[in-house]
Coordinates of C-alpha atoms in Angstrom, one line a residue:
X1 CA 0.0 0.0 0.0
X2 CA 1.7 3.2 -1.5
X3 CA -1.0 5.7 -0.2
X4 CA -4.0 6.0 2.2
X5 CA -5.1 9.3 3.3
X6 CA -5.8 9.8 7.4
X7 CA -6.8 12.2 9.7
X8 CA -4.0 11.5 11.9
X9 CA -0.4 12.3 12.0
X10 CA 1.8 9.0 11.3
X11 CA 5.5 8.8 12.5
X12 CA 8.2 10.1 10.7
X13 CA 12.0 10.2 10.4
X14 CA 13.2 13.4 11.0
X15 CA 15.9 15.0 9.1
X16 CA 17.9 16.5 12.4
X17 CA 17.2 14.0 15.2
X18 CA 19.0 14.8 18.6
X19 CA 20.7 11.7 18.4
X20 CA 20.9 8.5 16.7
X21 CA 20.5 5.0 18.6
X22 CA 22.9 2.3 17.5
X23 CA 20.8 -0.7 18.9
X24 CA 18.8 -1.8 21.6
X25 CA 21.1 -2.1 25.2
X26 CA 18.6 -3.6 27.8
X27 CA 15.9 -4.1 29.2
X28 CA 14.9 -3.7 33.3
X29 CA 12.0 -5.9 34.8
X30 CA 11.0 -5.4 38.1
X31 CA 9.6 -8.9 40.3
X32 CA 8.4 -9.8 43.3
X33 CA 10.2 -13.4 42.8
X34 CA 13.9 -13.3 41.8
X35 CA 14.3 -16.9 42.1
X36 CA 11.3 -18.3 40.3
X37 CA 12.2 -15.6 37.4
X38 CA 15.8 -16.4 36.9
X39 CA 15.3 -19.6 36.8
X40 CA 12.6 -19.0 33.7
X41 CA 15.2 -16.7 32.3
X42 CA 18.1 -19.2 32.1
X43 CA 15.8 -22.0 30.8
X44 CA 14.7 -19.6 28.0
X45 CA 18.6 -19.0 27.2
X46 CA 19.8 -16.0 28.6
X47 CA 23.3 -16.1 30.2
X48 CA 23.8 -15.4 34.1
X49 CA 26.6 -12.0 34.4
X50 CA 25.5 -10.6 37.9
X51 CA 23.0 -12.6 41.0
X52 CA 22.5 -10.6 43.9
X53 CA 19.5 -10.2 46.4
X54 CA 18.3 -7.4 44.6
X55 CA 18.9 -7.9 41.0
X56 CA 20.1 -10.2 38.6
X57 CA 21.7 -9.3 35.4
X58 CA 21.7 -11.3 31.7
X59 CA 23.7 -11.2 28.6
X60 CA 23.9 -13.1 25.4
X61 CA 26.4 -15.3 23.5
X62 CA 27.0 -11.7 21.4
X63 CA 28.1 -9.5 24.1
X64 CA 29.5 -9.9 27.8
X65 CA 27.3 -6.8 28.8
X66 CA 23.8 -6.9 30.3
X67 CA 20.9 -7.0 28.0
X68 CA 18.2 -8.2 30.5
X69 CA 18.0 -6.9 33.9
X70 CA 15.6 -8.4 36.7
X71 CA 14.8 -6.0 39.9
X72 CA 13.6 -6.8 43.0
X73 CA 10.3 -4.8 42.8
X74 CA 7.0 -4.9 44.7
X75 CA 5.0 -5.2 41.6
X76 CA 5.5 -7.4 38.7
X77 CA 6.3 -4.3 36.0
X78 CA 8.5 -2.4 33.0
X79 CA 11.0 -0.5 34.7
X80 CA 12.7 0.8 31.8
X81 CA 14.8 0.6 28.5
X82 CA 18.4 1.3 27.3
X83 CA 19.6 2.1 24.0
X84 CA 23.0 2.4 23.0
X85 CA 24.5 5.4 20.9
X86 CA 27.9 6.3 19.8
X87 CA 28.4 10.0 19.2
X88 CA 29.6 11.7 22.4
X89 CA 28.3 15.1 20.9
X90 CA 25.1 13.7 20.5
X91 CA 24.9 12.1 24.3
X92 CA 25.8 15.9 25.2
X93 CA 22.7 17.3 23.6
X94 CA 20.5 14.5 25.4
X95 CA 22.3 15.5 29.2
X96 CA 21.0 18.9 28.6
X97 CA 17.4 17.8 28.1
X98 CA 14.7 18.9 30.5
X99 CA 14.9 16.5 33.4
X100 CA 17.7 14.7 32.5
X101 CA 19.6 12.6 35.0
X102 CA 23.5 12.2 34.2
X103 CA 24.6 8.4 35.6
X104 CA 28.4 8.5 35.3
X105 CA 28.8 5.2 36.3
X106 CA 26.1 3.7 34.2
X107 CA 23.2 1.9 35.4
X108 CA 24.6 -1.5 36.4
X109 CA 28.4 -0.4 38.1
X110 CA 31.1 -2.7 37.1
X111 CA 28.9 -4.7 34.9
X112 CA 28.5 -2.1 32.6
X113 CA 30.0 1.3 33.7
X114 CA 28.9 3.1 30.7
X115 CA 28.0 6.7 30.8
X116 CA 24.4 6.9 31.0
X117 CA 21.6 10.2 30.3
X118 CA 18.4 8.9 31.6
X119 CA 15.3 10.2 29.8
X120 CA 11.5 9.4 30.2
X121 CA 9.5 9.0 27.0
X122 CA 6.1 10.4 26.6
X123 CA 4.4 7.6 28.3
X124 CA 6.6 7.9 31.4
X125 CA 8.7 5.2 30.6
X126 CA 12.9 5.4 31.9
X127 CA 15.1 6.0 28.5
X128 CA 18.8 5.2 29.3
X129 CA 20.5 6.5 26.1
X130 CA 24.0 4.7 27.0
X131 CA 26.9 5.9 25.5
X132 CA 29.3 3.3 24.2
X133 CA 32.5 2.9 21.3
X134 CA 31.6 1.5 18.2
X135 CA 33.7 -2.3 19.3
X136 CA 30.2 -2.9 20.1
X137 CA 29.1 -4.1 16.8
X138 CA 32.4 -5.9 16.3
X139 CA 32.4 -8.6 19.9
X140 CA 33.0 -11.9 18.6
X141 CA 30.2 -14.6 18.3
X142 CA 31.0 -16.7 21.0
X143 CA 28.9 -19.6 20.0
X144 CA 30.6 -22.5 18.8
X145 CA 27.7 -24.5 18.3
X146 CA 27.0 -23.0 14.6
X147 CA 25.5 -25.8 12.2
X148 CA 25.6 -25.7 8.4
X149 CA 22.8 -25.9 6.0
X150 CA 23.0 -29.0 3.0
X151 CA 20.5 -27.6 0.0
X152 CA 20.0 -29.2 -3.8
X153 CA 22.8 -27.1 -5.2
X154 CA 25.0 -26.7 -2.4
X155 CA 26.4 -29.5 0.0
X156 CA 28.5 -27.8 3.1
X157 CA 28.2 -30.6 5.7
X158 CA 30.3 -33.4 3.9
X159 CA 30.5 -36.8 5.8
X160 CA 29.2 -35.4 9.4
X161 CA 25.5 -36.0 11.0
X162 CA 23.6 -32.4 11.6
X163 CA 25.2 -32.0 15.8
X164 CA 22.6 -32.7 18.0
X165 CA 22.4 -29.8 21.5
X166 CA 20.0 -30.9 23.7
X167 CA 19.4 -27.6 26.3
X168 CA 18.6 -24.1 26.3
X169 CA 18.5 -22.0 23.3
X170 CA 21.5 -20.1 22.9
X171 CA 20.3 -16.2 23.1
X172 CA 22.7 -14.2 21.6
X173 CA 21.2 -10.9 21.8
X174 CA 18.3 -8.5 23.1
X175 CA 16.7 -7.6 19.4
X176 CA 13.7 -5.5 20.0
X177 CA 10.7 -4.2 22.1
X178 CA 7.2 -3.9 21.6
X179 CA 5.4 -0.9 23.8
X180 CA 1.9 -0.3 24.1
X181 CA 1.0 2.9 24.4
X182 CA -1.7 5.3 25.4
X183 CA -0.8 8.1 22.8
X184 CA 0.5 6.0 20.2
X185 CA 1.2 9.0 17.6
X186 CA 3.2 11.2 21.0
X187 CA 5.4 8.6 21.8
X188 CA 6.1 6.7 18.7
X189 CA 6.9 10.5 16.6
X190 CA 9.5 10.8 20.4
X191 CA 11.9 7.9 19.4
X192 CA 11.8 9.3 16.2
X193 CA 12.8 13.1 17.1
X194 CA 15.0 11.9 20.4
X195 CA 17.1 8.5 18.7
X196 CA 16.5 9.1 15.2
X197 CA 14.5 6.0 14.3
X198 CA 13.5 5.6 10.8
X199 CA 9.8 3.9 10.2
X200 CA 10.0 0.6 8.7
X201 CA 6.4 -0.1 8.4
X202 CA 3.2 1.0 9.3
X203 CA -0.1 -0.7 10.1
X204 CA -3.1 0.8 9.7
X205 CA -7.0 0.5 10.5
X206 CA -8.9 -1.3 7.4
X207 CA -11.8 1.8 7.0
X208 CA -10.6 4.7 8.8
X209 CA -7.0 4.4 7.9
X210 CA -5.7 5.4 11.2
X211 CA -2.2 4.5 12.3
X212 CA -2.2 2.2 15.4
X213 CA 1.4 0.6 15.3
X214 CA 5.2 1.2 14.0
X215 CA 8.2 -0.8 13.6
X216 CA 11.0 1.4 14.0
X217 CA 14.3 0.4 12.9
X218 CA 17.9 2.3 13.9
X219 CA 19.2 4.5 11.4
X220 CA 23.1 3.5 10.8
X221 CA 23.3 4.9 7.7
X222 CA 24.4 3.0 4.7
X223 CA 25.1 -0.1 7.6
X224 CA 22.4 -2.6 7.7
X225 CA 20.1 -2.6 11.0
X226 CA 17.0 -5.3 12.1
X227 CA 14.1 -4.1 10.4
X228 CA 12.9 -3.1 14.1
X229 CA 14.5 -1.9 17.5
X230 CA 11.2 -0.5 19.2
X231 CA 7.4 -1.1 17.9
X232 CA 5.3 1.0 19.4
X233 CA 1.2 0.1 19.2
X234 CA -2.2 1.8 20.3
X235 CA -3.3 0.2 23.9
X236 CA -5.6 0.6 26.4
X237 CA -2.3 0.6 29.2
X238 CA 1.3 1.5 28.6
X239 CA 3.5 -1.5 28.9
X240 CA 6.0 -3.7 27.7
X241 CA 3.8 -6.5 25.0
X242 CA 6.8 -8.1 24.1
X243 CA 10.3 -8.9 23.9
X244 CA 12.4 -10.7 21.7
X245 CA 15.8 -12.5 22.0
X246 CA 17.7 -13.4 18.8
X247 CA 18.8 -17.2 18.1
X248 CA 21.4 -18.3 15.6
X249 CA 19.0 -20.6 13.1
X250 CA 15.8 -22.5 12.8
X251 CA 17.4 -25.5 14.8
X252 CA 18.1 -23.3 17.5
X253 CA 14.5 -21.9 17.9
X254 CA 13.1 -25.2 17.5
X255 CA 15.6 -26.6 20.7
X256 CA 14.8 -23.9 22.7
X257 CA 10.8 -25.1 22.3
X258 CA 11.6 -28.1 23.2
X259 CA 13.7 -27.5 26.3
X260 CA 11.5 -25.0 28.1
X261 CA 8.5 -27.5 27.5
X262 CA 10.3 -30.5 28.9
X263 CA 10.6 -28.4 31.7
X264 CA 7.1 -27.5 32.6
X265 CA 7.5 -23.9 31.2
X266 CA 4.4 -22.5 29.2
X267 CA 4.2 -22.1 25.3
X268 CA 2.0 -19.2 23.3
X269 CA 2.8 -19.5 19.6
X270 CA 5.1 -20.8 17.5
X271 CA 6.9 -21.6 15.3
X272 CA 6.5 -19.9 12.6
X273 CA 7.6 -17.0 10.3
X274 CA 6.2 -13.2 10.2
X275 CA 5.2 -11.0 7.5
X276 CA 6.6 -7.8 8.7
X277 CA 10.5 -8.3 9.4
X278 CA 10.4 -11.9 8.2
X279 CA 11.4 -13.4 11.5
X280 CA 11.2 -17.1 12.4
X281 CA 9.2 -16.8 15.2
X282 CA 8.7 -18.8 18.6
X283 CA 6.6 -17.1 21.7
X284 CA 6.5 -18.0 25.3
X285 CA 5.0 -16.6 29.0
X286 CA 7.3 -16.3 31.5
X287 CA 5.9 -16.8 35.0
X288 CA 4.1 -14.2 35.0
X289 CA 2.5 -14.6 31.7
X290 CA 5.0 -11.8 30.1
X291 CA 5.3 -12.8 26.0
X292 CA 9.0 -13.3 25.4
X293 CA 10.4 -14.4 21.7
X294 CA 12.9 -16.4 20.2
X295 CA 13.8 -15.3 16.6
X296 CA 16.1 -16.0 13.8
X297 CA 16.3 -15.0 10.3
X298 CA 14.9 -11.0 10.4
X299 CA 15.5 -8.8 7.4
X300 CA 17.9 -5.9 7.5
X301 CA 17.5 -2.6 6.2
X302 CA 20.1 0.2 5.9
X303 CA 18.5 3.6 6.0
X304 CA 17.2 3.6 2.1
X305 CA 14.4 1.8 2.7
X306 CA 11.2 3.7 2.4
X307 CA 8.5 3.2 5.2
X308 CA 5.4 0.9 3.7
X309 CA 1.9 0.8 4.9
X310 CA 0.2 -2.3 5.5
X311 CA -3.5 -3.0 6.9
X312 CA -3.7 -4.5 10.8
X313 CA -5.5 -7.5 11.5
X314 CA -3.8 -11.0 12.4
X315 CA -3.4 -12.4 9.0
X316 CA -0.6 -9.4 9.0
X317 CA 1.5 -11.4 11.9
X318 CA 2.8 -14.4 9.6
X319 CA 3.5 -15.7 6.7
X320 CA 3.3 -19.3 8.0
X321 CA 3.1 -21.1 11.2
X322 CA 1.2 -22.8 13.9
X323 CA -2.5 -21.8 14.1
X324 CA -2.5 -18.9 16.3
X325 CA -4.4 -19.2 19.1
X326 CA -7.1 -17.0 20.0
X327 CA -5.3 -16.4 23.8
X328 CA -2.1 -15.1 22.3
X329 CA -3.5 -11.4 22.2
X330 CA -4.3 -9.9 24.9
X331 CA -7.0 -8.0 24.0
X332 CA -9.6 -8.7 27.2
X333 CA -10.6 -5.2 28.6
X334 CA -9.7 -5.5 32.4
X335 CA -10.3 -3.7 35.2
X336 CA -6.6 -2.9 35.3
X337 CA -6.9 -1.8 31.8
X338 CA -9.9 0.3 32.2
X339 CA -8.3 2.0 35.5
X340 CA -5.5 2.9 33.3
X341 CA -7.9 4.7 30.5
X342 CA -9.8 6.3 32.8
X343 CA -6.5 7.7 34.8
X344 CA -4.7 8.7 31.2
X345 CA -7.8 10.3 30.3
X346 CA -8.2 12.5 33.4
X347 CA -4.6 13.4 33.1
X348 CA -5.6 15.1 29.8
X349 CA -3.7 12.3 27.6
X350 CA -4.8 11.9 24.0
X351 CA -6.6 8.8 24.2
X352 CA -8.2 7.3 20.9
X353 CA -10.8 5.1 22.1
X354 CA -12.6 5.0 18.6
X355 CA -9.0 3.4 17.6
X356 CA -8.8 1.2 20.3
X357 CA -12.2 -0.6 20.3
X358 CA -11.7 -1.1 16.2
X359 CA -8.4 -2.7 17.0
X360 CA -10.0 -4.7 19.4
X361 CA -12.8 -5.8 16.8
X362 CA -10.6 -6.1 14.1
X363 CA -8.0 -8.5 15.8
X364 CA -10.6 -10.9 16.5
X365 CA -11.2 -12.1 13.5
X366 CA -9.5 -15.4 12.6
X367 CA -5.9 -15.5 10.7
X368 CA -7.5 -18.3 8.7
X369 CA -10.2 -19.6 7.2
X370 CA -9.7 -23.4 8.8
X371 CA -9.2 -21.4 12.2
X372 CA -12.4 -21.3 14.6
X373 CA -12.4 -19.1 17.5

């Protein structure tokens, strides 16, 4: 779709952003239960770097620096976000920002003592724009577990069985985030103007043409980037709706499945492929029924790329795959949720509930035709 006309503003690059992000740093979880939720987290593949009473810190095969963070916390909730960038100018134009905060010492001490200028996003939501060298994109891949591919016109496993690794899937990196937000157009147009974040794709209502969610990808130039770092989609609350881990192959996807299932650990969709990025895709709940991915196999874009517009509805989540199930989108209005409308829309927010109630119609209808729900 090359052209729609709406009465709303959709997210753009802009040509002078403040700064732009390299990547995606970490994320920060808050938990009542440390114990039960490591032990999730190093089942699902994530690599232990720091245990203490208060917090336990992840990384990946990629990187020896935290990409997952788990606080002790009184509620079960997003704490925050970190994205790296790499111009020290730049990071000096984001200190000076209106409330501000300047963490010398980074955010996680001799983990990861990387200058940090915390931010909050539109929705409230802690920023850490992390300032880091560019050796970041070149750490080794530690994983020496890498398999080759045999196809019908090219043989690179000669005389050797496919290796067999039984265990958890092998994470090598934090790849993106999916918000839900309130104001979708505020907060989506902020990464945009405050990290430079280029559009990818847009989805779109089917009859009023609205914009309700953006995949925005890092802008590195003529270097290639994933297709997205942050999505950010219309929602009743503002939360964290996903996150996803990146896996070397198909194999490794497929192994991770079936390790957390042997060990009692609770599936939501998978596997298959998506439309938009092209990821092979696997979903789980963590123990407290947070939607986590493993992924392998996303596209990447350098910054030529012009944004496309595509129509929302569940059909638009994958190319191919398990049926989804009817649970895997949380769509049921809860007295949480409607708390949370109410309070946004007594603080004056810009609150589309037309938007919201035809997103909630429109994602009910089946992805298939052989799918009953």
């Amino acid at each position: 779709m090359k052209q729609f006309i709406s009465t709303s503003p959709c997210p753009v690059r802009v040509k002078n952003p403040l700064s732009k992000a390299a990547d995606i740093a970490y994320l920060r979880i808050g938990r009542k239960n440390l114990k039960i939720a490591t032990e999730y987290y190093l089942d699902f593949g994530l690599s232990l770097l720091e245990e203490t009473e208060h917090r336990v810190l992840f990384h990946g095969f990629n990187s020896p620096y935290p990409c997952f963070s788990i606080e002790k916390h009184h509620e079960d909730v997003l704490l925050g976000v970190g994205l790296y960038i790499t111009s020290f100018e730049e990071f000096e134009k984001l200190k000076e920002l209106k409330g501000a905060k300047f963490l010398q010492n980074g955010r996680f001490g001799n983990s990861s003592n990387f200058p940090i200028a915390n931010l909050t996003d539109p929705s409230g939501l802690s920023v850490d724009a992390v300032l880091v060298s560019n050796f970041l994109e070149n750490l080794p891949n530690t994983n020496k577990n890498q398999r080759t591919w045999n196809t019908p016109n090219q043989t690179k496993r000669i005389n050797k069985p496919c290796p067999y690794d039984k265990g958890a899937a092998k994470i090598m990196r934090l790849g993106h985030a999916v918000f839900l937000k309130q104001e979708f157009f505020k907060n989506a147009q902020w990464y945009c103007d405050t990290f430079g974040m280029i559009p990818s794709d847009i989805q779109i209502l089917p009859d009023s043409k609205e914009p309700v969610i953006v995949f925005l990808r890092c802008d590195l130039g003529d270097k290639l980037t994933d297709h997205h770092t942050i999505v950010i989609a219309t929602g009743a609350d503002d939360r964290l709706e996903h996150c996803a881990f990146e896996l070397e192959d198909l194999d490794e996807v497929a192994k991770g499945r079936e390790w957390l299932q042997e060990n009692g650990w609770k599936p939501a969709w998978g596997i298959g492929r998506h439309l938009l990025g092209s990821q092979i895709f696997d979903y789980h709940r963590d123990p407290k029924g947070m939607l986590v991915e493993h992924y392998a196999d996303g596209d990447k874009f350098d910054h030529t790329v012009p944004v496309g517009y595509h129509f929302v509805n569940r059909k638009s989540l994958y190319q191919w795959g398990q049926d989804m199930p009817e649970s895997f989108l949380d769509s049921k209005l809860t007295l949480d949720k409607i708390f949370s409308l109410v309070k946004g829309m007594f603080n004056g927010r810009d609150i589309k509930l037309e938007n919201l109630i035809t997103l909630k119609k429109t994602m009910k209808i089946s992805p298939r035709n052989w799918v009953r729900y």
